[in-house]
mmCIF file of C-alpha atoms in Angstrom:
data_model
loop_
_atom_site.group_PDB
_atom_site.id
_atom_site.type_symbol
_atom_site.label_atom_id
_atom_site.label_comp_id
_atom_site.label_asym_id
_atom_site.label_seq_id
_atom_site.Cartn_x
_atom_site.Cartn_y
_atom_site.Cartn_z
ATOM 1 C CA ALA G 15 -1.056 20.861 5.090
ATOM 2 C CA GLN G 16 -3.389 19.053 2.781
ATOM 3 C CA SER G 17 -7.028 18.989 3.754
ATOM 4 C CA VAL G 18 -10.082 17.242 2.376
ATOM 5 C CA SER G 19 -13.634 18.449 2.785
ATOM 6 C CA GLN G 20 -16.855 16.616 2.137
ATOM 7 C CA HIS G 21 -19.863 18.831 1.742
ATOM 8 C CA ASN G 22 -22.504 16.728 3.372
ATOM 9 C CA HIS G 23 -22.388 15.104 6.763
ATOM 10 C CA HIS G 24 -25.510 13.002 6.263
ATOM 11 C CA VAL G 25 -27.494 12.373 3.087
ATOM 12 C CA ILE G 26 -30.860 10.644 3.086
ATOM 13 C CA LEU G 27 -32.276 9.327 -0.184
ATOM 14 C CA SER G 28 -34.991 7.024 -1.349
ATOM 15 C CA GLU G 29 -34.149 3.991 -3.436
ATOM 16 C CA ALA G 30 -33.635 4.747 -7.122
ATOM 17 C CA ALA G 31 -32.689 8.356 -6.422
ATOM 18 C CA SER G 32 -29.494 9.716 -7.910
ATOM 19 C CA LEU G 33 -26.526 10.380 -5.686
ATOM 20 C CA GLU G 34 -23.741 12.910 -5.749
ATOM 21 C CA LEU G 35 -21.342 13.317 -2.850
ATOM 22 C CA GLY G 36 -18.968 16.231 -2.925
ATOM 23 C CA CYS G 37 -15.263 16.122 -2.180
ATOM 24 C CA ASN G 38 -12.767 18.958 -2.372
ATOM 25 C CA TYR G 39 -9.092 18.958 -1.503
ATOM 26 C CA SER G 40 -6.600 21.684 -0.892
ATOM 27 C CA TYR G 41 -3.328 20.451 -2.407
ATOM 28 C CA GLY G 42 -2.376 22.166 -5.641
ATOM 29 C CA GLY G 43 0.093 19.650 -7.008
ATOM 30 C CA THR G 44 -0.264 16.183 -8.448
ATOM 31 C CA VAL G 45 -2.648 14.114 -6.389
ATOM 32 C CA ASN G 46 -4.041 10.642 -6.199
ATOM 33 C CA LEU G 47 -7.703 10.500 -5.255
ATOM 34 C CA PHE G 48 -9.741 7.750 -3.668
ATOM 35 C CA TRP G 49 -13.229 7.005 -2.487
ATOM 36 C CA TYR G 50 -13.637 4.425 0.239
ATOM 37 C CA VAL G 51 -16.872 2.993 1.609
ATOM 38 C CA GLN G 52 -17.532 1.674 5.082
ATOM 39 C CA TYR G 53 -20.657 -0.442 5.424
ATOM 40 C CA PRO G 54 -22.180 -0.651 8.897
ATOM 41 C CA GLY G 55 -19.912 -2.636 11.176
ATOM 42 C CA GLN G 56 -17.345 -3.291 8.478
ATOM 43 C CA HIS G 57 -13.962 -1.986 7.507
ATOM 44 C CA LEU G 58 -13.155 0.473 4.758
ATOM 45 C CA GLN G 59 -13.128 -0.804 1.216
ATOM 46 C CA LEU G 60 -11.990 0.913 -1.926
ATOM 47 C CA LEU G 61 -14.746 2.059 -4.281
ATOM 48 C CA LEU G 62 -12.565 3.681 -6.912
ATOM 49 C CA LYS G 63 -9.407 5.667 -7.402
ATOM 50 C CA TYR G 64 -7.885 8.146 -9.780
ATOM 51 C CA PHE G 65 -4.232 8.808 -10.412
ATOM 52 C CA SER G 66 -3.980 9.687 -14.097
ATOM 53 C CA GLY G 67 -5.744 9.471 -17.431
ATOM 54 C CA ASP G 68 -9.479 9.781 -17.968
ATOM 55 C CA PRO G 69 -10.842 12.043 -15.239
ATOM 56 C CA LEU G 70 -14.078 10.073 -15.163
ATOM 57 C CA VAL G 71 -13.389 6.983 -13.123
ATOM 58 C CA LYS G 72 -15.698 4.025 -12.799
ATOM 59 C CA GLY G 73 -15.652 1.899 -9.685
ATOM 60 C CA ILE G 74 -17.459 -1.025 -8.205
ATOM 61 C CA LYS G 75 -21.210 -1.302 -7.655
ATOM 62 C CA GLY G 76 -22.082 1.296 -10.284
ATOM 63 C CA PHE G 77 -20.235 4.189 -8.669
ATOM 64 C CA GLU G 78 -18.236 6.713 -10.624
ATOM 65 C CA ALA G 79 -16.318 9.871 -9.804
ATOM 66 C CA GLU G 80 -15.114 12.808 -11.808
ATOM 67 C CA PHE G 81 -11.849 14.583 -11.175
ATOM 68 C CA ILE G 82 -12.058 18.278 -11.986
ATOM 69 C CA LYS G 83 -8.616 19.692 -11.458
ATOM 70 C CA SER G 84 -9.653 23.336 -11.814
ATOM 71 C CA LYS G 85 -12.151 22.909 -9.006
ATOM 72 C CA PHE G 86 -9.980 20.661 -6.816
ATOM 73 C CA SER G 87 -12.917 18.303 -6.722
ATOM 74 C CA PHE G 88 -13.540 14.581 -6.962
ATOM 75 C CA ASN G 89 -17.284 14.077 -6.587
ATOM 76 C CA LEU G 90 -18.793 10.633 -6.284
ATOM 77 C CA ARG G 91 -21.924 9.754 -8.233
ATOM 78 C CA LYS G 92 -24.353 6.920 -8.714
ATOM 79 C CA PRO G 93 -27.420 7.234 -10.969
ATOM 80 C CA SER G 94 -29.702 5.028 -8.894
ATOM 81 C CA VAL G 95 -28.991 4.092 -5.290
ATOM 82 C CA GLN G 96 -30.085 0.952 -3.513
ATOM 83 C CA TRP G 97 -30.831 0.256 0.113
ATOM 84 C CA SER G 98 -27.581 -1.728 0.250
ATOM 85 C CA ASP G 99 -25.628 1.461 -0.499
ATOM 86 C CA THR G 100 -26.351 2.667 3.021
ATOM 87 C CA ALA G 101 -22.872 3.297 4.387
ATOM 88 C CA GLU G 102 -20.323 5.955 5.187
ATOM 89 C CA TYR G 103 -18.292 7.282 2.288
ATOM 90 C CA PHE G 104 -14.812 8.726 2.631
ATOM 91 C CA CYS G 105 -12.870 10.744 0.127
ATOM 92 C CA ALA G 106 -9.084 10.505 0.464
ATOM 93 C CA VAL G 107 -6.168 12.264 -1.151
ATOM 94 C CA ASN G 108 -2.463 11.752 -1.161
ATOM 95 C CA ASP G 109 0.477 13.537 -2.643
ATOM 96 C CA GLY G 110 1.003 12.132 -6.114
ATOM 97 C CA ASN G 111 4.757 12.316 -5.732
ATOM 98 C CA TYR G 112 4.922 8.913 -4.066
ATOM 99 C CA GLY G 113 3.497 10.309 -0.897
ATOM 100 C CA GLN G 114 1.931 7.879 1.479
ATOM 101 C CA ASN G 115 0.419 10.425 3.771
ATOM 102 C CA PHE G 116 -3.199 9.796 3.060
ATOM 103 C CA VAL G 117 -5.593 12.465 4.202
ATOM 104 C CA PHE G 118 -9.175 11.366 4.601
ATOM 105 C CA GLY G 119 -12.201 13.572 4.528
ATOM 106 C CA PRO G 120 -14.603 13.535 7.476
ATOM 107 C CA GLY G 121 -16.965 11.179 5.707
ATOM 108 C CA THR G 122 -20.538 11.413 4.494
ATOM 109 C CA ARG G 123 -23.140 9.098 5.911
ATOM 110 C CA LEU G 124 -25.609 7.902 3.294
ATOM 111 C CA SER G 125 -28.942 6.476 4.379
ATOM 112 C CA VAL G 126 -31.067 4.948 1.638
ATOM 113 C CA LEU G 127 -34.696 4.413 2.538
ATOM 114 C CA PRO G 128 -36.383 1.324 1.075
ATOM 115 C CA ASP D 287 -4.941 -14.102 1.091
ATOM 116 C CA ALA D 288 -6.872 -13.526 4.303
ATOM 117 C CA GLY D 289 -6.510 -9.769 4.087
ATOM 118 C CA VAL D 290 -5.288 -7.535 6.866
ATOM 119 C CA ILE D 291 -5.821 -9.176 10.228
ATOM 120 C CA GLN D 292 -6.279 -7.257 13.449
ATOM 121 C CA SER D 293 -6.658 -8.413 17.009
ATOM 122 C CA PRO D 294 -8.440 -8.098 19.245
ATOM 123 C CA ARG D 295 -11.646 -6.979 17.547
ATOM 124 C CA HIS D 296 -12.935 -5.456 20.750
ATOM 125 C CA GLU D 297 -11.059 -4.297 23.812
ATOM 126 C CA VAL D 298 -12.504 -2.874 26.973
ATOM 127 C CA THR D 299 -10.073 -1.675 29.587
ATOM 128 C CA GLU D 300 -9.831 0.664 32.512
ATOM 129 C CA MET D 301 -8.101 3.990 32.508
ATOM 130 C CA GLY D 302 -4.405 3.670 33.230
ATOM 131 C CA GLN D 303 -4.033 0.191 31.800
ATOM 132 C CA GLU D 304 -1.720 -0.685 28.951
ATOM 133 C CA VAL D 305 -3.391 -1.616 25.680
ATOM 134 C CA THR D 306 -1.730 -3.425 22.783
ATOM 135 C CA LEU D 307 -3.341 -3.672 19.387
ATOM 136 C CA ARG D 308 -2.004 -6.065 16.798
ATOM 137 C CA CYS D 309 -1.929 -6.138 13.034
ATOM 138 C CA LYS D 310 -0.834 -8.589 10.385
ATOM 139 C CA PRO D 311 -0.586 -6.958 6.955
ATOM 140 C CA ILE D 312 -1.196 -8.669 3.653
ATOM 141 C CA SER D 313 1.826 -10.728 2.733
ATOM 142 C CA GLY D 314 4.182 -8.858 0.432
ATOM 143 C CA HIS D 315 2.843 -5.429 1.253
ATOM 144 C CA ASP D 316 5.679 -3.084 2.133
ATOM 145 C CA TYR D 317 3.587 -0.323 3.665
ATOM 146 C CA LEU D 318 1.617 -0.499 6.881
ATOM 147 C CA PHE D 319 -0.593 2.212 8.306
ATOM 148 C CA TRP D 320 -2.309 2.764 11.644
ATOM 149 C CA TYR D 321 -5.444 4.909 11.731
ATOM 150 C CA ARG D 322 -7.809 6.010 14.460
ATOM 151 C CA GLN D 323 -11.478 6.680 13.783
ATOM 152 C CA THR D 324 -13.693 8.711 16.103
ATOM 153 C CA MET D 325 -16.969 10.512 15.645
ATOM 154 C CA MET D 326 -15.382 13.829 16.500
ATOM 155 C CA ARG D 327 -12.216 13.650 14.416
ATOM 156 C CA GLY D 328 -13.053 11.158 11.692
ATOM 157 C CA LEU D 329 -10.279 8.990 10.307
ATOM 158 C CA GLU D 330 -6.779 10.079 11.308
ATOM 159 C CA LEU D 331 -3.482 8.616 10.173
ATOM 160 C CA LEU D 332 -1.348 7.920 13.232
ATOM 161 C CA ILE D 333 1.799 6.408 11.753
ATOM 162 C CA TYR D 334 2.996 4.444 8.770
ATOM 163 C CA PHE D 335 5.854 2.072 8.104
ATOM 164 C CA ASN D 336 7.785 1.179 4.979
ATOM 165 C CA ASN D 337 9.710 -2.087 5.086
ATOM 166 C CA ASN D 338 9.260 -2.193 8.865
ATOM 167 C CA VAL D 339 10.712 1.281 9.365
ATOM 168 C CA PRO D 340 8.516 4.071 10.748
ATOM 169 C CA ILE D 341 8.391 6.824 8.135
ATOM 170 C CA ASP D 342 5.970 9.355 9.545
ATOM 171 C CA ASP D 343 4.665 9.324 13.093
ATOM 172 C CA SER D 344 3.492 12.918 13.145
ATOM 173 C CA GLY D 345 -0.066 11.757 13.676
ATOM 174 C CA MET D 346 0.672 9.965 16.925
ATOM 175 C CA PRO D 347 -1.220 12.033 19.461
ATOM 176 C CA GLU D 348 1.031 11.736 22.482
ATOM 177 C CA ASP D 349 3.993 9.932 23.950
ATOM 178 C CA ARG D 350 1.533 7.488 25.456
ATOM 179 C CA PHE D 351 1.196 6.037 21.965
ATOM 180 C CA SER D 352 3.914 3.916 20.414
ATOM 181 C CA ALA D 353 4.044 1.610 17.408
ATOM 182 C CA LYS D 354 6.481 -1.036 16.337
ATOM 183 C CA MET D 355 6.949 -3.322 13.406
ATOM 184 C CA PRO D 356 9.489 -5.983 14.366
ATOM 185 C CA ASN D 357 9.064 -7.859 11.097
ATOM 186 C CA ALA D 358 7.224 -7.686 7.802
ATOM 187 C CA SER D 359 4.216 -9.618 9.058
ATOM 188 C CA PHE D 360 3.477 -8.013 12.404
ATOM 189 C CA SER D 361 2.921 -4.609 13.924
ATOM 190 C CA THR D 362 1.707 -3.371 17.286
ATOM 191 C CA LEU D 363 0.185 -0.146 18.482
ATOM 192 C CA LYS D 364 0.530 0.359 22.200
ATOM 193 C CA ILE D 365 -1.138 2.877 24.476
ATOM 194 C CA GLN D 366 0.322 3.240 27.937
ATOM 195 C CA PRO D 367 -1.348 4.477 30.042
ATOM 196 C CA SER D 368 -4.727 4.488 28.353
ATOM 197 C CA GLU D 369 -7.286 7.248 28.885
ATOM 198 C CA PRO D 370 -11.031 7.431 28.160
ATOM 199 C CA ARG D 371 -10.398 9.840 25.272
ATOM 200 C CA ASP D 372 -8.446 7.091 23.535
ATOM 201 C CA SER D 373 -11.707 5.235 22.964
ATOM 202 C CA ALA D 374 -12.027 4.794 19.210
ATOM 203 C CA VAL D 375 -11.807 2.260 16.430
ATOM 204 C CA TYR D 376 -8.222 1.637 15.392
ATOM 205 C CA PHE D 377 -7.633 0.445 11.853
ATOM 206 C CA CYS D 378 -4.562 -1.063 10.351
ATOM 207 C CA ALA D 379 -4.069 -0.936 6.585
ATOM 208 C CA SER D 380 -1.403 -2.139 4.205
ATOM 209 C CA SER D 381 -0.426 -1.424 0.626
ATOM 210 C CA LEU D 382 2.025 -2.789 -1.876
ATOM 211 C CA LEU D 383 3.317 0.323 -3.556
ATOM 212 C CA PRO D 384 3.567 3.987 -2.720
ATOM 213 C CA GLY D 385 1.424 6.745 -4.091
ATOM 214 C CA THR D 386 -1.242 5.291 -6.309
ATOM 215 C CA ASP D 387 -1.782 2.016 -4.602
ATOM 216 C CA THR D 388 -4.920 0.988 -2.780
ATOM 217 C CA GLN D 389 -4.753 0.624 0.955
ATOM 218 C CA TYR D 390 -6.381 -2.523 2.253
ATOM 219 C CA PHE D 391 -7.956 -2.075 5.637
ATOM 220 C CA GLY D 392 -8.349 -4.527 8.447
ATOM 221 C CA PRO D 393 -11.610 -4.954 10.349
ATOM 222 C CA GLY D 394 -10.483 -2.620 13.112
ATOM 223 C CA THR D 395 -10.205 -2.862 16.870
ATOM 224 C CA ARG D 396 -12.917 -1.119 18.852
ATOM 225 C CA LEU D 397 -11.250 0.187 22.007
ATOM 226 C CA THR D 398 -13.246 1.351 24.985
ATOM 227 C CA VAL D 399 -11.384 2.851 27.903
ATOM 228 C CA LEU D 400 -13.534 3.203 31.003
#
């Protein structure tokens, strides 16, 4: 079965620091990759997604992620975080062959100190 | 569009009681998903529907859980009888297309079983 791992359970940064959150998946075939964000008390929202083309994907709010197929990774980055980025971040993967069985990672909680 | 609508937003019940969670997907979306989020297990896919038909219910934890989608605009997740370990946030999500499409999440129902 497909699995998704996220390297950090909780990341604490100061404002303006750079961010990189790791995500690795286990499936060896074609995949679609997503990063979702959950702000405190809110529902999950899509940050960005990759399904083909340029492996460097740009999303909302200055986030980007790079798909590295050889490493089974899809790390999320932001050059300069803000206090408002405090949230939980989830990596998700599904089978690219029209699969709908999304598998979410355990999430990484990001706390940005003002 | 109002997005995915879930009700109730909060539910507190006693062990042994029946609980029914409701979801209205985004109009025109053919796929509907039920997830459960807990601190211990993260975000788990319970079941998903395509055109009102359950496709994969392998994530449903026990026979106490059941889900229905009587029409394209309404789905229910029922727990009978409820147990304290069912306490979690239950999210409903919908999407238009398979595979690469974004899932749009509802605000969730926070269930507490005493």
